[in-house]
Amino acid sequence: MSADTASPELRNRFKQGLGAPICLTWEVTYGCNLACAHCLSSSGKRDPRELSTDECKRLIDELARMRVFYVNVGGGEPLVRRDFLDLVDYAVQRRVGVKFSTNGALITPQAAARIAATDYLDVQISIDGATPETNDPVRGVGSYAMARRGMDRLAEAGFGPFKISVVMTRHNIPELDALEAIAREYGAQLRITRLRPSGRGASVWDELHPTAAQQRELYDWLITRPEVLTGDSFFHLSALGEPLPGLNLCGAGRVVCLVDPIGDVYACPFVLHDEFLAGNVRGPGGFEHVWRESELFAELREPQSAGACASCGLYDKCQGGCMAAKFFTGMPLDGPDPECVLGHGERELVKVAAGDRPVVAVGHSKRLRV
């Protein structure tokens, strides 16, 4: 979405689902040279069932036919795949824009030059703190220096503006201004996202998610900076006052979805769990059949009940919050967001036993020292 807040009419249209996703998130590999504590996909080791180069190209052809605007590529670390930049070139040739997230470690001068020479390509480098002291405990020893080296190489190659992506935690909320300054230093754009209790993030969410006071601090900071991107991560904060820029709704299965490295299609990037698995691109009809015929997606596109939030006068602003945050903390999907700004979620969380939280698959994790 643009920086303008979506109108109620547009939001209602999006709730019903579109003929193709506005943005498709595609994790091309689970392989990664890091082992971030909050990794949504518990990445580390490559899966031998990964889509082949030819299968990836067929998926790109499908997305081009469906007129998908762009794909948001992640992982794992996309550059672990030796064919990745070739796949980027193929997508661009088919007029499918690509944005990919990287930890920056594998951006060599040669890779930076190739990236800089490519049109319709957006790159975001991930850090989770303005200093190594804040970043490295989450992303791995030495990871901050590697990310900054990757930024330097992109800048030296003339690529820009790239994006700097940060997952907000209670440790880096105090560094918002410093993170903004780093982005300004590179002429980059700052993008911040919400910590979800998904993947390995499930085991650190209680420890790392921002406090209620920090949620207010973050909202006040964002409301004065419409140029800072959020990927609609914080629509639950809109209950604090003026809506934040964006759709301000959960787009799972309606305008977004995720394709994982083996071709499984999930409702959104934050719910990698069998309950939200809609199909596989290797099946009959490919991705298009999953998007348009999946029973799960059809159900998500039905009018949703406000449930326990029906009596709250702020539901129209926050839309009940994030489905993934509720699911992985053991909350009912029609209940309040665990980070509800009115405290309803926090009060409900104390009723959830630890054993009631869904089990998160961690089969791709591996122990690493950077």
PDB file of N, CA and C in Angstrom, residues 101-158:
ATOM      1  N   SER A 101      14.977  -9.940   0.853  1.00  0.00           N
ATOM      2  CA  SER A 101      15.564  -9.638   2.156  1.00  0.00           C
ATOM      3  C   SER A 101      16.831 -10.469   2.325  1.00  0.00           C
ATOM      4  N   THR A 102      17.853  -9.845   2.852  1.00  0.00           N
ATOM      5  CA  THR A 102      19.135 -10.516   3.029  1.00  0.00           C
ATOM      6  C   THR A 102      19.788 -10.036   4.317  1.00  0.00           C
ATOM      7  N   ASN A 103      20.632 -10.878   4.885  1.00  0.00           N
ATOM      8  CA  ASN A 103      21.394 -10.438   6.056  1.00  0.00           C
ATOM      9  C   ASN A 103      22.666  -9.706   5.643  1.00  0.00           C
ATOM     10  N   GLY A 104      22.923  -9.642   4.338  1.00  0.00           N
ATOM     11  CA  GLY A 104      24.035  -8.857   3.824  1.00  0.00           C
ATOM     12  C   GLY A 104      25.362  -9.568   3.758  1.00  0.00           C
ATOM     13  N   ALA A 105      25.486 -10.716   4.421  1.00  0.00           N
ATOM     14  CA  ALA A 105      26.785 -11.379   4.523  1.00  0.00           C
ATOM     15  C   ALA A 105      27.309 -11.849   3.175  1.00  0.00           C
ATOM     16  N   LEU A 106      26.415 -12.215   2.268  1.00  0.00           N
ATOM     17  CA  LEU A 106      26.834 -12.793   0.993  1.00  0.00           C
ATOM     18  C   LEU A 106      26.803 -11.787  -0.155  1.00  0.00           C
ATOM     19  N   ILE A 107      26.667 -10.505   0.190  1.00  0.00           N
ATOM     20  CA  ILE A 107      26.724  -9.470  -0.849  1.00  0.00           C
ATOM     21  C   ILE A 107      28.189  -9.127  -1.096  1.00  0.00           C
ATOM     22  N   THR A 108      28.772  -9.826  -2.037  1.00  0.00           N
ATOM     23  CA  THR A 108      30.145  -9.555  -2.444  1.00  0.00           C
ATOM     24  C   THR A 108      30.149  -8.322  -3.343  1.00  0.00           C
ATOM     25  N   PRO A 109      31.311  -7.727  -3.614  1.00  0.00           N
ATOM     26  CA  PRO A 109      31.346  -6.612  -4.575  1.00  0.00           C
ATOM     27  C   PRO A 109      30.768  -7.011  -5.928  1.00  0.00           C
ATOM     28  N   GLN A 110      31.012  -8.257  -6.353  1.00  0.00           N
ATOM     29  CA  GLN A 110      30.479  -8.712  -7.639  1.00  0.00           C
ATOM     30  C   GLN A 110      28.950  -8.817  -7.596  1.00  0.00           C
ATOM     31  N   ALA A 111      28.438  -9.373  -6.508  1.00  0.00           N
ATOM     32  CA  ALA A 111      26.979  -9.478  -6.370  1.00  0.00           C
ATOM     33  C   ALA A 111      26.345  -8.099  -6.302  1.00  0.00           C
ATOM     34  N   ALA A 112      26.988  -7.172  -5.583  1.00  0.00           N
ATOM     35  CA  ALA A 112      26.450  -5.817  -5.472  1.00  0.00           C
ATOM     36  C   ALA A 112      26.382  -5.139  -6.836  1.00  0.00           C
ATOM     37  N   ALA A 113      27.419  -5.337  -7.647  1.00  0.00           N
ATOM     38  CA  ALA A 113      27.430  -4.739  -8.984  1.00  0.00           C
ATOM     39  C   ALA A 113      26.307  -5.322  -9.842  1.00  0.00           C
ATOM     40  N   ARG A 114      26.094  -6.620  -9.748  1.00  0.00           N
ATOM     41  CA  ARG A 114      25.030  -7.245 -10.528  1.00  0.00           C
ATOM     42  C   ARG A 114      23.663  -6.760 -10.056  1.00  0.00           C
ATOM     43  N   ILE A 115      23.485  -6.651  -8.746  1.00  0.00           N
ATOM     44  CA  ILE A 115      22.219  -6.164  -8.192  1.00  0.00           C
ATOM     45  C   ILE A 115      21.960  -4.736  -8.660  1.00  0.00           C
ATOM     46  N   ALA A 116      22.990  -3.905  -8.642  1.00  0.00           N
ATOM     47  CA  ALA A 116      22.841  -2.509  -9.027  1.00  0.00           C
ATOM     48  C   ALA A 116      22.477  -2.354 -10.496  1.00  0.00           C
ATOM     49  N   ALA A 117      22.821  -3.339 -11.307  1.00  0.00           N
ATOM     50  CA  ALA A 117      22.540  -3.273 -12.742  1.00  0.00           C
ATOM     51  C   ALA A 117      21.161  -3.821 -13.102  1.00  0.00           C
ATOM     52  N   THR A 118      20.384  -4.236 -12.103  1.00  0.00           N
ATOM     53  CA  THR A 118      19.092  -4.875 -12.344  1.00  0.00           C
ATOM     54  C   THR A 118      17.945  -3.915 -12.061  1.00  0.00           C
ATOM     55  N   ASP A 119      17.001  -3.823 -12.995  1.00  0.00           N
ATOM     56  CA  ASP A 119      15.811  -2.993 -12.815  1.00  0.00           C
ATOM     57  C   ASP A 119      14.744  -3.758 -12.035  1.00  0.00           C
ATOM     58  N   TYR A 120      13.743  -3.030 -11.552  1.00  0.00           N
ATOM     59  CA  TYR A 120      12.590  -3.625 -10.852  1.00  0.00           C
ATOM     60  C   TYR A 120      13.027  -4.512  -9.680  1.00  0.00           C
ATOM     61  N   LEU A 121      14.101  -4.097  -9.029  1.00  0.00           N
ATOM     62  CA  LEU A 121      14.637  -4.889  -7.923  1.00  0.00           C
ATOM     63  C   LEU A 121      14.780  -4.007  -6.698  1.00  0.00           C
ATOM     64  N   ASP A 122      14.298  -4.501  -5.590  1.00  0.00           N
ATOM     65  CA  ASP A 122      14.391  -3.803  -4.317  1.00  0.00           C
ATOM     66  C   ASP A 122      15.101  -4.738  -3.342  1.00  0.00           C
ATOM     67  N   VAL A 123      15.976  -4.198  -2.528  1.00  0.00           N
ATOM     68  CA  VAL A 123      16.747  -5.008  -1.581  1.00  0.00           C
ATOM     69  C   VAL A 123      16.585  -4.428  -0.186  1.00  0.00           C
ATOM     70  N   GLN A 124      16.354  -5.298   0.782  1.00  0.00           N
ATOM     71  CA  GLN A 124      16.362  -4.819   2.161  1.00  0.00           C
ATOM     72  C   GLN A 124      17.312  -5.685   2.985  1.00  0.00           C
ATOM     73  N   ILE A 125      18.134  -5.008   3.762  1.00  0.00           N
ATOM     74  CA  ILE A 125      19.107  -5.674   4.617  1.00  0.00           C
ATOM     75  C   ILE A 125      18.608  -5.611   6.053  1.00  0.00           C
ATOM     76  N   SER A 126      18.675  -6.739   6.719  1.00  0.00           N
ATOM     77  CA  SER A 126      18.111  -6.857   8.057  1.00  0.00           C
ATOM     78  C   SER A 126      19.154  -6.616   9.140  1.00  0.00           C
ATOM     79  N   ILE A 127      18.808  -5.755  10.071  1.00  0.00           N
ATOM     80  CA  ILE A 127      19.540  -5.618  11.325  1.00  0.00           C
ATOM     81  C   ILE A 127      18.486  -5.500  12.426  1.00  0.00           C
ATOM     82  N   ASP A 128      18.836  -5.804  13.626  1.00  0.00           N
ATOM     83  CA  ASP A 128      17.870  -5.710  14.717  1.00  0.00           C
ATOM     84  C   ASP A 128      18.385  -4.872  15.869  1.00  0.00           C
ATOM     85  N   GLY A 129      19.219  -3.898  15.518  1.00  0.00           N
ATOM     86  CA  GLY A 129      19.717  -2.963  16.509  1.00  0.00           C
ATOM     87  C   GLY A 129      20.618  -1.953  15.840  1.00  0.00           C
ATOM     88  N   ALA A 130      20.777  -0.808  16.471  1.00  0.00           N
ATOM     89  CA  ALA A 130      21.631   0.234  15.920  1.00  0.00           C
ATOM     90  C   ALA A 130      23.097   0.010  16.265  1.00  0.00           C
ATOM     91  N   THR A 131      23.363  -0.985  17.101  1.00  0.00           N
ATOM     92  CA  THR A 131      24.734  -1.303  17.507  1.00  0.00           C
ATOM     93  C   THR A 131      24.894  -2.820  17.554  1.00  0.00           C
ATOM     94  N   PRO A 132      26.133  -3.313  17.505  1.00  0.00           N
ATOM     95  CA  PRO A 132      26.349  -4.754  17.668  1.00  0.00           C
ATOM     96  C   PRO A 132      25.836  -5.268  19.006  1.00  0.00           C
ATOM     97  N   GLU A 133      25.913  -4.434  20.029  1.00  0.00           N
ATOM     98  CA  GLU A 133      25.498  -4.867  21.365  1.00  0.00           C
ATOM     99  C   GLU A 133      24.013  -5.203  21.411  1.00  0.00           C
ATOM    100  N   THR A 134      23.201  -4.530  20.603  1.00  0.00           N
ATOM    101  CA  THR A 134      21.763  -4.806  20.559  1.00  0.00           C
ATOM    102  C   THR A 134      21.435  -5.858  19.508  1.00  0.00           C
ATOM    103  N   ASN A 135      22.091  -5.775  18.373  1.00  0.00           N
ATOM    104  CA  ASN A 135      21.792  -6.653  17.245  1.00  0.00           C
ATOM    105  C   ASN A 135      22.297  -8.077  17.429  1.00  0.00           C
ATOM    106  N   ASP A 136      23.553  -8.225  17.804  1.00  0.00           N
ATOM    107  CA  ASP A 136      24.203  -9.534  17.753  1.00  0.00           C
ATOM    108  C   ASP A 136      23.623 -10.581  18.705  1.00  0.00           C
ATOM    109  N   PRO A 137      23.096 -10.225  19.874  1.00  0.00           N
ATOM    110  CA  PRO A 137      22.483 -11.261  20.704  1.00  0.00           C
ATOM    111  C   PRO A 137      21.272 -11.914  20.046  1.00  0.00           C
ATOM    112  N   VAL A 138      20.645 -11.205  19.114  1.00  0.00           N
ATOM    113  CA  VAL A 138      19.477 -11.748  18.420  1.00  0.00           C
ATOM    114  C   VAL A 138      19.872 -12.441  17.117  1.00  0.00           C
ATOM    115  N   ARG A 139      20.815 -11.839  16.378  1.00  0.00           N
ATOM    116  CA  ARG A 139      21.114 -12.317  15.034  1.00  0.00           C
ATOM    117  C   ARG A 139      22.430 -13.085  14.930  1.00  0.00           C
ATOM    118  N   GLY A 140      23.262 -13.048  15.966  1.00  0.00           N
ATOM    119  CA  GLY A 140      24.508 -13.803  15.925  1.00  0.00           C
ATOM    120  C   GLY A 140      25.728 -12.908  16.001  1.00  0.00           C
ATOM    121  N   VAL A 141      26.755 -13.405  16.642  1.00  0.00           N
ATOM    122  CA  VAL A 141      27.984 -12.634  16.821  1.00  0.00           C
ATOM    123  C   VAL A 141      28.581 -12.275  15.456  1.00  0.00           C
ATOM    124  N   GLY A 142      28.861 -10.996  15.245  1.00  0.00           N
ATOM    125  CA  GLY A 142      29.449 -10.542  13.991  1.00  0.00           C
ATOM    126  C   GLY A 142      28.439 -10.190  12.920  1.00  0.00           C
ATOM    127  N   SER A 143      27.152 -10.449  13.172  1.00  0.00           N
ATOM    128  CA  SER A 143      26.145 -10.234  12.126  1.00  0.00           C
ATOM    129  C   SER A 143      25.922  -8.753  11.824  1.00  0.00           C
ATOM    130  N   TYR A 144      26.084  -7.897  12.837  1.00  0.00           N
ATOM    131  CA  TYR A 144      25.902  -6.459  12.600  1.00  0.00           C
ATOM    132  C   TYR A 144      26.974  -5.951  11.638  1.00  0.00           C
ATOM    133  N   ALA A 145      28.205  -6.342  11.871  1.00  0.00           N
ATOM    134  CA  ALA A 145      29.299  -5.901  11.005  1.00  0.00           C
ATOM    135  C   ALA A 145      29.103  -6.409   9.577  1.00  0.00           C
ATOM    136  N   MET A 146      28.628  -7.642   9.444  1.00  0.00           N
ATOM    137  CA  MET A 146      28.394  -8.182   8.100  1.00  0.00           C
ATOM    138  C   MET A 146      27.286  -7.423   7.393  1.00  0.00           C
ATOM    139  N   ALA A 147      26.211  -7.066   8.115  1.00  0.00           N
ATOM    140  CA  ALA A 147      25.113  -6.318   7.510  1.00  0.00           C
ATOM    141  C   ALA A 147      25.587  -4.947   7.047  1.00  0.00           C
ATOM    142  N   ARG A 148      26.371  -4.278   7.897  1.00  0.00           N
ATOM    143  CA  ARG A 148      26.876  -2.961   7.505  1.00  0.00           C
ATOM    144  C   ARG A 148      27.822  -3.073   6.311  1.00  0.00           C
ATOM    145  N   ARG A 149      28.608  -4.132   6.242  1.00  0.00           N
ATOM    146  CA  ARG A 149      29.478  -4.333   5.082  1.00  0.00           C
ATOM    147  C   ARG A 149      28.644  -4.522   3.812  1.00  0.00           C
ATOM    148  N   GLY A 150      27.533  -5.271   3.930  1.00  0.00           N
ATOM    149  CA  GLY A 150      26.648  -5.445   2.791  1.00  0.00           C
ATOM    150  C   GLY A 150      26.047  -4.119   2.342  1.00  0.00           C
ATOM    151  N   MET A 151      25.652  -3.285   3.306  1.00  0.00           N
ATOM    152  CA  MET A 151      25.121  -1.960   2.970  1.00  0.00           C
ATOM    153  C   MET A 151      26.179  -1.122   2.263  1.00  0.00           C
ATOM    154  N   ASP A 152      27.397  -1.168   2.787  1.00  0.00           N
ATOM    155  CA  ASP A 152      28.491  -0.401   2.177  1.00  0.00           C
ATOM    156  C   ASP A 152      28.706  -0.829   0.725  1.00  0.00           C
ATOM    157  N   ARG A 153      28.651  -2.122   0.487  1.00  0.00           N
ATOM    158  CA  ARG A 153      28.901  -2.605  -0.876  1.00  0.00           C
ATOM    159  C   ARG A 153      27.781  -2.213  -1.830  1.00  0.00           C
ATOM    160  N   LEU A 154      26.549  -2.249  -1.369  1.00  0.00           N
ATOM    161  CA  LEU A 154      25.454  -1.788  -2.220  1.00  0.00           C
ATOM    162  C   LEU A 154      25.608  -0.303  -2.527  1.00  0.00           C
ATOM    163  N   ALA A 155      25.968   0.472  -1.506  1.00  0.00           N
ATOM    164  CA  ALA A 155      26.144   1.906  -1.714  1.00  0.00           C
ATOM    165  C   ALA A 155      27.291   2.179  -2.680  1.00  0.00           C
ATOM    166  N   GLU A 156      28.408   1.458  -2.513  1.00  0.00           N
ATOM    167  CA  GLU A 156      29.562   1.647  -3.396  1.00  0.00           C
ATOM    168  C   GLU A 156      29.245   1.268  -4.837  1.00  0.00           C
ATOM    169  N   ALA A 157      28.324   0.290  -5.016  1.00  0.00           N
ATOM    170  CA  ALA A 157      27.943  -0.142  -6.370  1.00  0.00           C
ATOM    171  C   ALA A 157      26.914   0.793  -6.996  1.00  0.00           C
ATOM    172  N   GLY A 158      26.429   1.749  -6.211  1.00  0.00           N
ATOM    173  CA  GLY A 158      25.456   2.697  -6.753  1.00  0.00           C
ATOM    174  C   GLY A 158      24.031   2.216  -6.698  1.00  0.00           C
TER     175      GLY A 158
END
